[in-house]
Amino acid sequence: MDLKKSSTSATNLQDLILEGRKIFMKKPEGTYFVQVRFNFNDIDGTRKWRVIMDGLEFHVSEIMLSVPCRTESELYEDSGGYKHHIVAEAKEVVFEKLIAYIN
């Protein structure tokens, strides 16, 4: 598998994730604030989960967490309800074969 750097746009990264490519994302300093939420718009099983990293959203079929995490609920006024997340601070996130490895 080819390794792609995270210097491309979020849309291009999502296309590479859906192709099953390996994408390694790591900040030079600090951590990503990662939110995981179920994707109700998935139609074929490839986009069951939303991984939101510092505001950028990616879709995957599976999540592997190896960092401490917790749950969080936020009220979204525009949708008139709460959305529930699993949240974590991650030093790196690796996408491979439609799986997000949150480390």
PDB file of N, CA and C in Angstrom:
ATOM      1  N   MET A   1       0.831  -1.183   0.000  1.00  0.00           N
ATOM      2  CA  MET A   1       0.000   0.000   0.000  1.00  0.00           C
ATOM      3  C   MET A   1       0.875   1.245   0.000  1.00  0.00           C
ATOM      4  N   ASP A   2       0.416   2.245  -0.723  1.00  0.00           N
ATOM      5  CA  ASP A   2       1.130   3.513  -0.752  1.00  0.00           C
ATOM      6  C   ASP A   2       0.839   4.288   0.515  1.00  0.00           C
ATOM      7  N   LEU A   3       1.823   5.035   0.975  1.00  0.00           N
ATOM      8  CA  LEU A   3       1.661   5.877   2.149  1.00  0.00           C
ATOM      9  C   LEU A   3       1.513   7.305   1.661  1.00  0.00           C
ATOM     10  N   LYS A   4       0.449   7.972   2.043  1.00  0.00           N
ATOM     11  CA  LYS A   4       0.186   9.337   1.607  1.00  0.00           C
ATOM     12  C   LYS A   4       0.330  10.292   2.777  1.00  0.00           C
ATOM     13  N   LYS A   5       0.916  11.468   2.524  1.00  0.00           N
ATOM     14  CA  LYS A   5       1.050  12.482   3.562  1.00  0.00           C
ATOM     15  C   LYS A   5      -0.249  13.251   3.685  1.00  0.00           C
ATOM     16  N   SER A   6      -0.495  13.847   4.860  1.00  0.00           N
ATOM     17  CA  SER A   6      -1.757  14.530   5.133  1.00  0.00           C
ATOM     18  C   SER A   6      -1.778  15.960   4.599  1.00  0.00           C
ATOM     19  N   SER A   7      -0.954  16.277   3.621  1.00  0.00           N
ATOM     20  CA  SER A   7      -0.913  17.624   3.083  1.00  0.00           C
ATOM     21  C   SER A   7      -1.977  17.854   2.009  1.00  0.00           C
ATOM     22  N   THR A   8      -2.761  16.853   1.671  1.00  0.00           N
ATOM     23  CA  THR A   8      -3.821  17.015   0.686  1.00  0.00           C
ATOM     24  C   THR A   8      -5.111  17.422   1.377  1.00  0.00           C
ATOM     25  N   SER A   9      -6.132  17.733   0.602  1.00  0.00           N
ATOM     26  CA  SER A   9      -7.402  18.183   1.175  1.00  0.00           C
ATOM     27  C   SER A   9      -8.154  17.029   1.835  1.00  0.00           C
ATOM     28  N   ALA A  10      -9.113  17.383   2.690  1.00  0.00           N
ATOM     29  CA  ALA A  10      -9.908  16.360   3.387  1.00  0.00           C
ATOM     30  C   ALA A  10     -10.695  15.508   2.393  1.00  0.00           C
ATOM     31  N   THR A  11     -11.188  16.107   1.320  1.00  0.00           N
ATOM     32  CA  THR A  11     -11.940  15.351   0.316  1.00  0.00           C
ATOM     33  C   THR A  11     -11.040  14.321  -0.358  1.00  0.00           C
ATOM     34  N   ASN A  12      -9.833  14.736  -0.728  1.00  0.00           N
ATOM     35  CA  ASN A  12      -8.893  13.793  -1.347  1.00  0.00           C
ATOM     36  C   ASN A  12      -8.509  12.690  -0.378  1.00  0.00           C
ATOM     37  N   LEU A  13      -8.317  13.022   0.892  1.00  0.00           N
ATOM     38  CA  LEU A  13      -7.994  12.007   1.890  1.00  0.00           C
ATOM     39  C   LEU A  13      -9.135  11.007   2.036  1.00  0.00           C
ATOM     40  N   GLN A  14     -10.380  11.496   2.039  1.00  0.00           N
ATOM     41  CA  GLN A  14     -11.524  10.589   2.149  1.00  0.00           C
ATOM     42  C   GLN A  14     -11.558   9.626   0.969  1.00  0.00           C
ATOM     43  N   ASP A  15     -11.267  10.113  -0.223  1.00  0.00           N
ATOM     44  CA  ASP A  15     -11.227   9.232  -1.399  1.00  0.00           C
ATOM     45  C   ASP A  15     -10.163   8.150  -1.226  1.00  0.00           C
ATOM     46  N   LEU A  16      -8.989   8.529  -0.708  1.00  0.00           N
ATOM     47  CA  LEU A  16      -7.915   7.555  -0.489  1.00  0.00           C
ATOM     48  C   LEU A  16      -8.294   6.546   0.593  1.00  0.00           C
ATOM     49  N   ILE A  17      -8.994   7.007   1.637  1.00  0.00           N
ATOM     50  CA  ILE A  17      -9.457   6.106   2.698  1.00  0.00           C
ATOM     51  C   ILE A  17     -10.416   5.066   2.110  1.00  0.00           C
ATOM     52  N   LEU A  18     -11.358   5.520   1.277  1.00  0.00           N
ATOM     53  CA  LEU A  18     -12.330   4.601   0.677  1.00  0.00           C
ATOM     54  C   LEU A  18     -11.667   3.617  -0.288  1.00  0.00           C
ATOM     55  N   GLU A  19     -10.509   3.994  -0.849  1.00  0.00           N
ATOM     56  CA  GLU A  19      -9.748   3.074  -1.707  1.00  0.00           C
ATOM     57  C   GLU A  19      -8.978   2.050  -0.878  1.00  0.00           C
ATOM     58  N   GLY A  20      -8.916   2.237   0.446  1.00  0.00           N
ATOM     59  CA  GLY A  20      -8.197   1.311   1.311  1.00  0.00           C
ATOM     60  C   GLY A  20      -6.735   1.666   1.503  1.00  0.00           C
ATOM     61  N   ARG A  21      -6.334   2.848   1.050  1.00  0.00           N
ATOM     62  CA  ARG A  21      -4.935   3.272   1.168  1.00  0.00           C
ATOM     63  C   ARG A  21      -4.549   3.491   2.625  1.00  0.00           C
ATOM     64  N   LYS A  22      -3.246   3.452   2.898  1.00  0.00           N
ATOM     65  CA  LYS A  22      -2.742   3.728   4.241  1.00  0.00           C
ATOM     66  C   LYS A  22      -2.393   5.208   4.336  1.00  0.00           C
ATOM     67  N   ILE A  23      -2.995   5.872   5.326  1.00  0.00           N
ATOM     68  CA  ILE A  23      -2.758   7.295   5.541  1.00  0.00           C
ATOM     69  C   ILE A  23      -2.369   7.484   6.996  1.00  0.00           C
ATOM     70  N   PHE A  24      -1.210   8.063   7.226  1.00  0.00           N
ATOM     71  CA  PHE A  24      -0.677   8.291   8.563  1.00  0.00           C
ATOM     72  C   PHE A  24      -0.775   9.779   8.856  1.00  0.00           C
ATOM     73  N   MET A  25      -1.493  10.142   9.933  1.00  0.00           N
ATOM     74  CA  MET A  25      -1.648  11.546  10.294  1.00  0.00           C
ATOM     75  C   MET A  25      -1.087  11.770  11.695  1.00  0.00           C
ATOM     76  N   LYS A  26      -0.151  12.705  11.768  1.00  0.00           N
ATOM     77  CA  LYS A  26       0.468  13.034  13.047  1.00  0.00           C
ATOM     78  C   LYS A  26       0.853  14.507  13.021  1.00  0.00           C
ATOM     79  N   LYS A  27       0.499  15.216  14.094  1.00  0.00           N
ATOM     80  CA  LYS A  27       0.857  16.623  14.194  1.00  0.00           C
ATOM     81  C   LYS A  27       2.318  16.748  14.620  1.00  0.00           C
ATOM     82  N   PRO A  28       3.012  17.784  14.153  1.00  0.00           N
ATOM     83  CA  PRO A  28       4.390  17.987  14.612  1.00  0.00           C
ATOM     84  C   PRO A  28       4.464  18.183  16.131  1.00  0.00           C
ATOM     85  N   GLU A  29       3.431  18.858  16.674  1.00  0.00           N
ATOM     86  CA  GLU A  29       3.345  19.058  18.127  1.00  0.00           C
ATOM     87  C   GLU A  29       1.892  18.931  18.556  1.00  0.00           C
ATOM     88  N   GLY A  30       1.674  18.463  19.756  1.00  0.00           N
ATOM     89  CA  GLY A  30       0.321  18.381  20.291  1.00  0.00           C
ATOM     90  C   GLY A  30      -0.422  17.137  19.846  1.00  0.00           C
ATOM     91  N   THR A  31      -1.731  17.172  20.052  1.00  0.00           N
ATOM     92  CA  THR A  31      -2.578  16.020  19.752  1.00  0.00           C
ATOM     93  C   THR A  31      -3.791  16.446  18.934  1.00  0.00           C
ATOM     94  N   TYR A  32      -4.445  15.462  18.344  1.00  0.00           N
ATOM     95  CA  TYR A  32      -5.726  15.681  17.679  1.00  0.00           C
ATOM     96  C   TYR A  32      -6.837  15.504  18.703  1.00  0.00           C
ATOM     97  N   PHE A  33      -7.861  16.353  18.645  1.00  0.00           N
ATOM     98  CA  PHE A  33      -9.089  16.110  19.391  1.00  0.00           C
ATOM     99  C   PHE A  33      -9.974  15.303  18.456  1.00  0.00           C
ATOM    100  N   VAL A  34     -10.225  14.045  18.812  1.00  0.00           N
ATOM    101  CA  VAL A  34     -10.944  13.115  17.939  1.00  0.00           C
ATOM    102  C   VAL A  34     -12.321  12.833  18.516  1.00  0.00           C
ATOM    103  N   GLN A  35     -13.342  12.951  17.657  1.00  0.00           N
ATOM    104  CA  GLN A  35     -14.708  12.574  18.009  1.00  0.00           C
ATOM    105  C   GLN A  35     -15.117  11.436  17.078  1.00  0.00           C
ATOM    106  N   VAL A  36     -15.775  10.424  17.624  1.00  0.00           N
ATOM    107  CA  VAL A  36     -16.281   9.305  16.835  1.00  0.00           C
ATOM    108  C   VAL A  36     -17.789   9.273  17.011  1.00  0.00           C
ATOM    109  N   ARG A  37     -18.490   9.209  15.876  1.00  0.00           N
ATOM    110  CA  ARG A  37     -19.953   9.199  15.914  1.00  0.00           C
ATOM    111  C   ARG A  37     -20.468   8.245  14.846  1.00  0.00           C
ATOM    112  N   PHE A  38     -21.562   7.549  15.132  1.00  0.00           N
ATOM    113  CA  PHE A  38     -22.176   6.652  14.153  1.00  0.00           C
ATOM    114  C   PHE A  38     -22.726   7.467  12.995  1.00  0.00           C
ATOM    115  N   ASN A  39     -22.584   6.947  11.779  1.00  0.00           N
ATOM    116  CA  ASN A  39     -23.054   7.624  10.570  1.00  0.00           C
ATOM    117  C   ASN A  39     -24.357   6.985  10.103  1.00  0.00           C
ATOM    118  N   PHE A  40     -25.468   7.661  10.317  1.00  0.00           N
ATOM    119  CA  PHE A  40     -26.771   7.128   9.923  1.00  0.00           C
ATOM    120  C   PHE A  40     -26.982   7.143   8.408  1.00  0.00           C
ATOM    121  N   ASN A  41     -26.117   7.845   7.665  1.00  0.00           N
ATOM    122  CA  ASN A  41     -26.263   7.947   6.211  1.00  0.00           C
ATOM    123  C   ASN A  41     -25.511   6.864   5.447  1.00  0.00           C
ATOM    124  N   ASP A  42     -24.865   5.942   6.150  1.00  0.00           N
ATOM    125  CA  ASP A  42     -24.120   4.864   5.489  1.00  0.00           C
ATOM    126  C   ASP A  42     -25.091   3.940   4.766  1.00  0.00           C
ATOM    127  N   ILE A  43     -24.747   3.578   3.519  1.00  0.00           N
ATOM    128  CA  ILE A  43     -25.639   2.696   2.762  1.00  0.00           C
ATOM    129  C   ILE A  43     -25.025   1.344   2.436  1.00  0.00           C
ATOM    130  N   ASP A  44     -23.680   1.237   2.524  1.00  0.00           N
ATOM    131  CA  ASP A  44     -23.058  -0.023   2.115  1.00  0.00           C
ATOM    132  C   ASP A  44     -22.048  -0.590   3.121  1.00  0.00           C
ATOM    133  N   GLY A  45     -21.960  -0.005   4.314  1.00  0.00           N
ATOM    134  CA  GLY A  45     -21.067  -0.522   5.339  1.00  0.00           C
ATOM    135  C   GLY A  45     -19.666   0.049   5.314  1.00  0.00           C
ATOM    136  N   THR A  46     -19.313   0.823   4.283  1.00  0.00           N
ATOM    137  CA  THR A  46     -17.960   1.387   4.207  1.00  0.00           C
ATOM    138  C   THR A  46     -17.819   2.686   4.992  1.00  0.00           C
ATOM    139  N   ARG A  47     -18.928   3.279   5.386  1.00  0.00           N
ATOM    140  CA  ARG A  47     -18.898   4.585   6.067  1.00  0.00           C
ATOM    141  C   ARG A  47     -19.716   4.574   7.355  1.00  0.00           C
ATOM    142  N   LYS A  48     -19.631   3.496   8.116  1.00  0.00           N
ATOM    143  CA  LYS A  48     -20.445   3.349   9.339  1.00  0.00           C
ATOM    144  C   LYS A  48     -20.112   4.369  10.411  1.00  0.00           C
ATOM    145  N   TRP A  49     -18.859   4.808  10.437  1.00  0.00           N
ATOM    146  CA  TRP A  49     -18.403   5.691  11.508  1.00  0.00           C
ATOM    147  C   TRP A  49     -17.864   6.992  10.954  1.00  0.00           C
ATOM    148  N   ARG A  50     -18.154   8.071  11.668  1.00  0.00           N
ATOM    149  CA  ARG A  50     -17.578   9.384  11.367  1.00  0.00           C
ATOM    150  C   ARG A  50     -16.425   9.599  12.337  1.00  0.00           C
ATOM    151  N   VAL A  51     -15.265   9.911  11.820  1.00  0.00           N
ATOM    152  CA  VAL A  51     -14.106  10.263  12.645  1.00  0.00           C
ATOM    153  C   VAL A  51     -13.861  11.743  12.390  1.00  0.00           C
ATOM    154  N   ILE A  52     -14.058  12.555  13.417  1.00  0.00           N
ATOM    155  CA  ILE A  52     -13.905  14.001  13.287  1.00  0.00           C
ATOM    156  C   ILE A  52     -12.645  14.395  14.044  1.00  0.00           C
ATOM    157  N   MET A  53     -11.665  14.893  13.300  1.00  0.00           N
ATOM    158  CA  MET A  53     -10.361  15.253  13.873  1.00  0.00           C
ATOM    159  C   MET A  53     -10.158  16.747  13.710  1.00  0.00           C
ATOM    160  N   ASP A  54     -10.154  17.465  14.827  1.00  0.00           N
ATOM    161  CA  ASP A  54      -9.964  18.919  14.767  1.00  0.00           C
ATOM    162  C   ASP A  54     -10.877  19.561  13.724  1.00  0.00           C
ATOM    163  N   GLY A  55     -12.118  19.063  13.626  1.00  0.00           N
ATOM    164  CA  GLY A  55     -13.101  19.638  12.722  1.00  0.00           C
ATOM    165  C   GLY A  55     -13.172  19.015  11.334  1.00  0.00           C
ATOM    166  N   LEU A  56     -12.205  18.195  10.938  1.00  0.00           N
ATOM    167  CA  LEU A  56     -12.241  17.515   9.639  1.00  0.00           C
ATOM    168  C   LEU A  56     -12.891  16.152   9.809  1.00  0.00           C
ATOM    169  N   GLU A  57     -13.832  15.825   8.945  1.00  0.00           N
ATOM    170  CA  GLU A  57     -14.588  14.577   9.084  1.00  0.00           C
ATOM    171  C   GLU A  57     -14.191  13.561   8.027  1.00  0.00           C
ATOM    172  N   PHE A  58     -13.982  12.318   8.480  1.00  0.00           N
ATOM    173  CA  PHE A  58     -13.673  11.195   7.605  1.00  0.00           C
ATOM    174  C   PHE A  58     -14.600  10.044   7.944  1.00  0.00           C
ATOM    175  N   HIS A  59     -14.903   9.193   6.969  1.00  0.00           N
ATOM    176  CA  HIS A  59     -15.809   8.058   7.171  1.00  0.00           C
ATOM    177  C   HIS A  59     -15.038   6.760   7.006  1.00  0.00           C
ATOM    178  N   VAL A  60     -15.288   5.818   7.935  1.00  0.00           N
ATOM    179  CA  VAL A  60     -14.633   4.510   7.902  1.00  0.00           C
ATOM    180  C   VAL A  60     -15.628   3.431   8.302  1.00  0.00           C
ATOM    181  N   SER A  61     -15.230   2.177   8.109  1.00  0.00           N
ATOM    182  CA  SER A  61     -16.118   1.064   8.464  1.00  0.00           C
ATOM    183  C   SER A  61     -15.851   0.522   9.858  1.00  0.00           C
ATOM    184  N   GLU A  62     -14.661   0.798  10.411  1.00  0.00           N
ATOM    185  CA  GLU A  62     -14.302   0.255  11.724  1.00  0.00           C
ATOM    186  C   GLU A  62     -13.365   1.222  12.438  1.00  0.00           C
ATOM    187  N   ILE A  63     -13.407   1.191  13.780  1.00  0.00           N
ATOM    188  CA  ILE A  63     -12.564   2.045  14.617  1.00  0.00           C
ATOM    189  C   ILE A  63     -11.799   1.163  15.596  1.00  0.00           C
ATOM    190  N   MET A  64     -10.516   1.437  15.749  1.00  0.00           N
ATOM    191  CA  MET A  64      -9.692   0.770  16.760  1.00  0.00           C
ATOM    192  C   MET A  64      -9.085   1.859  17.637  1.00  0.00           C
ATOM    193  N   LEU A  65      -9.487   1.905  18.901  1.00  0.00           N
ATOM    194  CA  LEU A  65      -8.996   2.916  19.838  1.00  0.00           C
ATOM    195  C   LEU A  65      -7.961   2.311  20.772  1.00  0.00           C
ATOM    196  N   SER A  66      -6.808   2.950  20.884  1.00  0.00           N
ATOM    197  CA  SER A  66      -5.803   2.491  21.843  1.00  0.00           C
ATOM    198  C   SER A  66      -5.343   3.652  22.723  1.00  0.00           C
ATOM    199  N   VAL A  67      -6.272   4.566  22.972  1.00  0.00           N
ATOM    200  CA  VAL A  67      -6.027   5.708  23.857  1.00  0.00           C
ATOM    201  C   VAL A  67      -7.204   5.811  24.829  1.00  0.00           C
ATOM    202  N   PRO A  68      -6.998   6.456  25.968  1.00  0.00           N
ATOM    203  CA  PRO A  68      -8.140   6.663  26.866  1.00  0.00           C
ATOM    204  C   PRO A  68      -9.224   7.483  26.156  1.00  0.00           C
ATOM    205  N   CYS A  69     -10.473   7.104  26.368  1.00  0.00           N
ATOM    206  CA  CYS A  69     -11.576   7.817  25.726  1.00  0.00           C
ATOM    207  C   CYS A  69     -12.745   7.937  26.703  1.00  0.00           C
ATOM    208  N   ARG A  70     -13.691   8.790  26.315  1.00  0.00           N
ATOM    209  CA  ARG A  70     -14.881   9.014  27.137  1.00  0.00           C
ATOM    210  C   ARG A  70     -16.035   9.360  26.203  1.00  0.00           C
ATOM    211  N   THR A  71     -17.226   9.470  26.747  1.00  0.00           N
ATOM    212  CA  THR A  71     -18.375   9.871  25.943  1.00  0.00           C
ATOM    213  C   THR A  71     -18.677  11.341  26.187  1.00  0.00           C
ATOM    214  N   GLU A  72     -19.344  11.937  25.212  1.00  0.00           N
ATOM    215  CA  GLU A  72     -19.697  13.353  25.291  1.00  0.00           C
ATOM    216  C   GLU A  72     -20.981  13.566  24.500  1.00  0.00           C
ATOM    217  N   SER A  73     -21.836  14.436  24.994  1.00  0.00           N
ATOM    218  CA  SER A  73     -23.067  14.789  24.281  1.00  0.00           C
ATOM    219  C   SER A  73     -23.079  16.291  24.054  1.00  0.00           C
ATOM    220  N   GLU A  74     -23.488  16.698  22.842  1.00  0.00           N
ATOM    221  CA  GLU A  74     -23.562  18.110  22.498  1.00  0.00           C
ATOM    222  C   GLU A  74     -24.940  18.409  21.932  1.00  0.00           C
ATOM    223  N   LEU A  75     -25.490  19.551  22.298  1.00  0.00           N
ATOM    224  CA  LEU A  75     -26.765  19.998  21.747  1.00  0.00           C
ATOM    225  C   LEU A  75     -26.489  20.748  20.455  1.00  0.00           C
ATOM    226  N   TYR A  76     -27.098  20.293  19.373  1.00  0.00           N
ATOM    227  CA  TYR A  76     -27.002  20.967  18.081  1.00  0.00           C
ATOM    228  C   TYR A  76     -28.339  21.638  17.820  1.00  0.00           C
ATOM    229  N   GLU A  77     -28.363  22.955  17.964  1.00  0.00           N
ATOM    230  CA  GLU A  77     -29.608  23.716  17.836  1.00  0.00           C
ATOM    231  C   GLU A  77     -30.204  23.577  16.435  1.00  0.00           C
ATOM    232  N   ASP A  78     -29.357  23.540  15.399  1.00  0.00           N
ATOM    233  CA  ASP A  78     -29.868  23.468  14.031  1.00  0.00           C
ATOM    234  C   ASP A  78     -30.598  22.156  13.736  1.00  0.00           C
ATOM    235  N   SER A  79     -30.209  21.076  14.388  1.00  0.00           N
ATOM    236  CA  SER A  79     -30.894  19.795  14.181  1.00  0.00           C
ATOM    237  C   SER A  79     -31.921  19.508  15.278  1.00  0.00           C
ATOM    238  N   GLY A  80     -31.955  20.366  16.285  1.00  0.00           N
ATOM    239  CA  GLY A  80     -32.954  20.238  17.329  1.00  0.00           C
ATOM    240  C   GLY A  80     -32.741  19.073  18.277  1.00  0.00           C
ATOM    241  N   GLY A  81     -31.518  18.643  18.465  1.00  0.00           N
ATOM    242  CA  GLY A  81     -31.285  17.528  19.372  1.00  0.00           C
ATOM    243  C   GLY A  81     -29.827  17.367  19.730  1.00  0.00           C
ATOM    244  N   TYR A  82     -29.589  16.331  20.509  1.00  0.00           N
ATOM    245  CA  TYR A  82     -28.233  16.027  20.957  1.00  0.00           C
ATOM    246  C   TYR A  82     -27.555  15.058  19.995  1.00  0.00           C
ATOM    247  N   LYS A  83     -26.237  15.199  19.901  1.00  0.00           N
ATOM    248  CA  LYS A  83     -25.415  14.218  19.199  1.00  0.00           C
ATOM    249  C   LYS A  83     -24.423  13.692  20.220  1.00  0.00           C
ATOM    250  N   HIS A  84     -24.200  12.394  20.171  1.00  0.00           N
ATOM    251  CA  HIS A  84     -23.365  11.722  21.164  1.00  0.00           C
ATOM    252  C   HIS A  84     -22.093  11.218  20.493  1.00  0.00           C
ATOM    253  N   HIS A  85     -20.966  11.428  21.159  1.00  0.00           N
ATOM    254  CA  HIS A  85     -19.659  11.082  20.608  1.00  0.00           C
ATOM    255  C   HIS A  85     -18.859  10.249  21.601  1.00  0.00           C
ATOM    256  N   ILE A  86     -17.919   9.504  21.078  1.00  0.00           N
ATOM    257  CA  ILE A  86     -16.791   8.987  21.845  1.00  0.00           C
ATOM    258  C   ILE A  86     -15.660   9.951  21.523  1.00  0.00           C
ATOM    259  N   VAL A  87     -15.002  10.485  22.539  1.00  0.00           N
ATOM    260  CA  VAL A  87     -13.955  11.483  22.302  1.00  0.00           C
ATOM    261  C   VAL A  87     -12.636  11.031  22.916  1.00  0.00           C
ATOM    262  N   ALA A  88     -11.534  11.498  22.301  1.00  0.00           N
ATOM    263  CA  ALA A  88     -10.199  11.145  22.776  1.00  0.00           C
ATOM    264  C   ALA A  88      -9.195  12.169  22.264  1.00  0.00           C
ATOM    265  N   GLU A  89      -8.073  12.224  22.927  1.00  0.00           N
ATOM    266  CA  GLU A  89      -6.911  12.972  22.451  1.00  0.00           C
ATOM    267  C   GLU A  89      -5.964  11.934  21.850  1.00  0.00           C
ATOM    268  N   ALA A  90      -5.527  12.152  20.621  1.00  0.00           N
ATOM    269  CA  ALA A  90      -4.676  11.166  19.948  1.00  0.00           C
ATOM    270  C   ALA A  90      -3.420  11.818  19.397  1.00  0.00           C
ATOM    271  N   LYS A  91      -2.306  11.152  19.572  1.00  0.00           N
ATOM    272  CA  LYS A  91      -1.045  11.634  19.010  1.00  0.00           C
ATOM    273  C   LYS A  91      -0.972  11.355  17.514  1.00  0.00           C
ATOM    274  N   GLU A  92      -1.635  10.272  17.090  1.00  0.00           N
ATOM    275  CA  GLU A  92      -1.642   9.931  15.669  1.00  0.00           C
ATOM    276  C   GLU A  92      -2.908   9.167  15.325  1.00  0.00           C
ATOM    277  N   VAL A  93      -3.275   9.258  14.053  1.00  0.00           N
ATOM    278  CA  VAL A  93      -4.396   8.487  13.525  1.00  0.00           C
ATOM    279  C   VAL A  93      -3.932   7.877  12.212  1.00  0.00           C
ATOM    280  N   VAL A  94      -4.144   6.571  12.088  1.00  0.00           N
ATOM    281  CA  VAL A  94      -3.767   5.855  10.871  1.00  0.00           C
ATOM    282  C   VAL A  94      -5.034   5.278  10.264  1.00  0.00           C
ATOM    283  N   PHE A  95      -5.225   5.552   8.982  1.00  0.00           N
ATOM    284  CA  PHE A  95      -6.339   4.980   8.236  1.00  0.00           C
ATOM    285  C   PHE A  95      -5.761   3.919   7.311  1.00  0.00           C
ATOM    286  N   GLU A  96      -6.312   2.709   7.372  1.00  0.00           N
ATOM    287  CA  GLU A  96      -5.863   1.647   6.474  1.00  0.00           C
ATOM    288  C   GLU A  96      -6.990   0.640   6.281  1.00  0.00           C
ATOM    289  N   LYS A  97      -7.263   0.315   5.042  1.00  0.00           N
ATOM    290  CA  LYS A  97      -8.314  -0.663   4.691  1.00  0.00           C
ATOM    291  C   LYS A  97      -9.640  -0.331   5.360  1.00  0.00           C
ATOM    292  N   LEU A  98     -10.018   0.956   5.314  1.00  0.00           N
ATOM    293  CA  LEU A  98     -11.275   1.459   5.869  1.00  0.00           C
ATOM    294  C   LEU A  98     -11.374   1.367   7.387  1.00  0.00           C
ATOM    295  N   ILE A  99     -10.229   1.182   8.055  1.00  0.00           N
ATOM    296  CA  ILE A  99     -10.194   1.141   9.519  1.00  0.00           C
ATOM    297  C   ILE A  99      -9.399   2.350  10.009  1.00  0.00           C
ATOM    298  N   ALA A 100      -9.912   3.014  11.039  1.00  0.00           N
ATOM    299  CA  ALA A 100      -9.184   4.117  11.674  1.00  0.00           C
ATOM    300  C   ALA A 100      -8.564   3.592  12.956  1.00  0.00           C
ATOM    301  N   TYR A 101      -7.247   3.681  13.035  1.00  0.00           N
ATOM    302  CA  TYR A 101      -6.488   3.304  14.240  1.00  0.00           C
ATOM    303  C   TYR A 101      -6.153   4.605  14.977  1.00  0.00           C
ATOM    304  N   ILE A 102      -6.770   4.796  16.119  1.00  0.00           N
ATOM    305  CA  ILE A 102      -6.597   6.029  16.880  1.00  0.00           C
ATOM    306  C   ILE A 102      -5.649   5.734  18.037  1.00  0.00           C
ATOM    307  N   ASN A 103      -4.449   6.310  17.958  1.00  0.00           N
ATOM    308  CA  ASN A 103      -3.368   6.026  18.910  1.00  0.00           C
ATOM    309  C   ASN A 103      -2.960   7.279  19.679  1.00  0.00           C
TER     310      ASN A 103
END
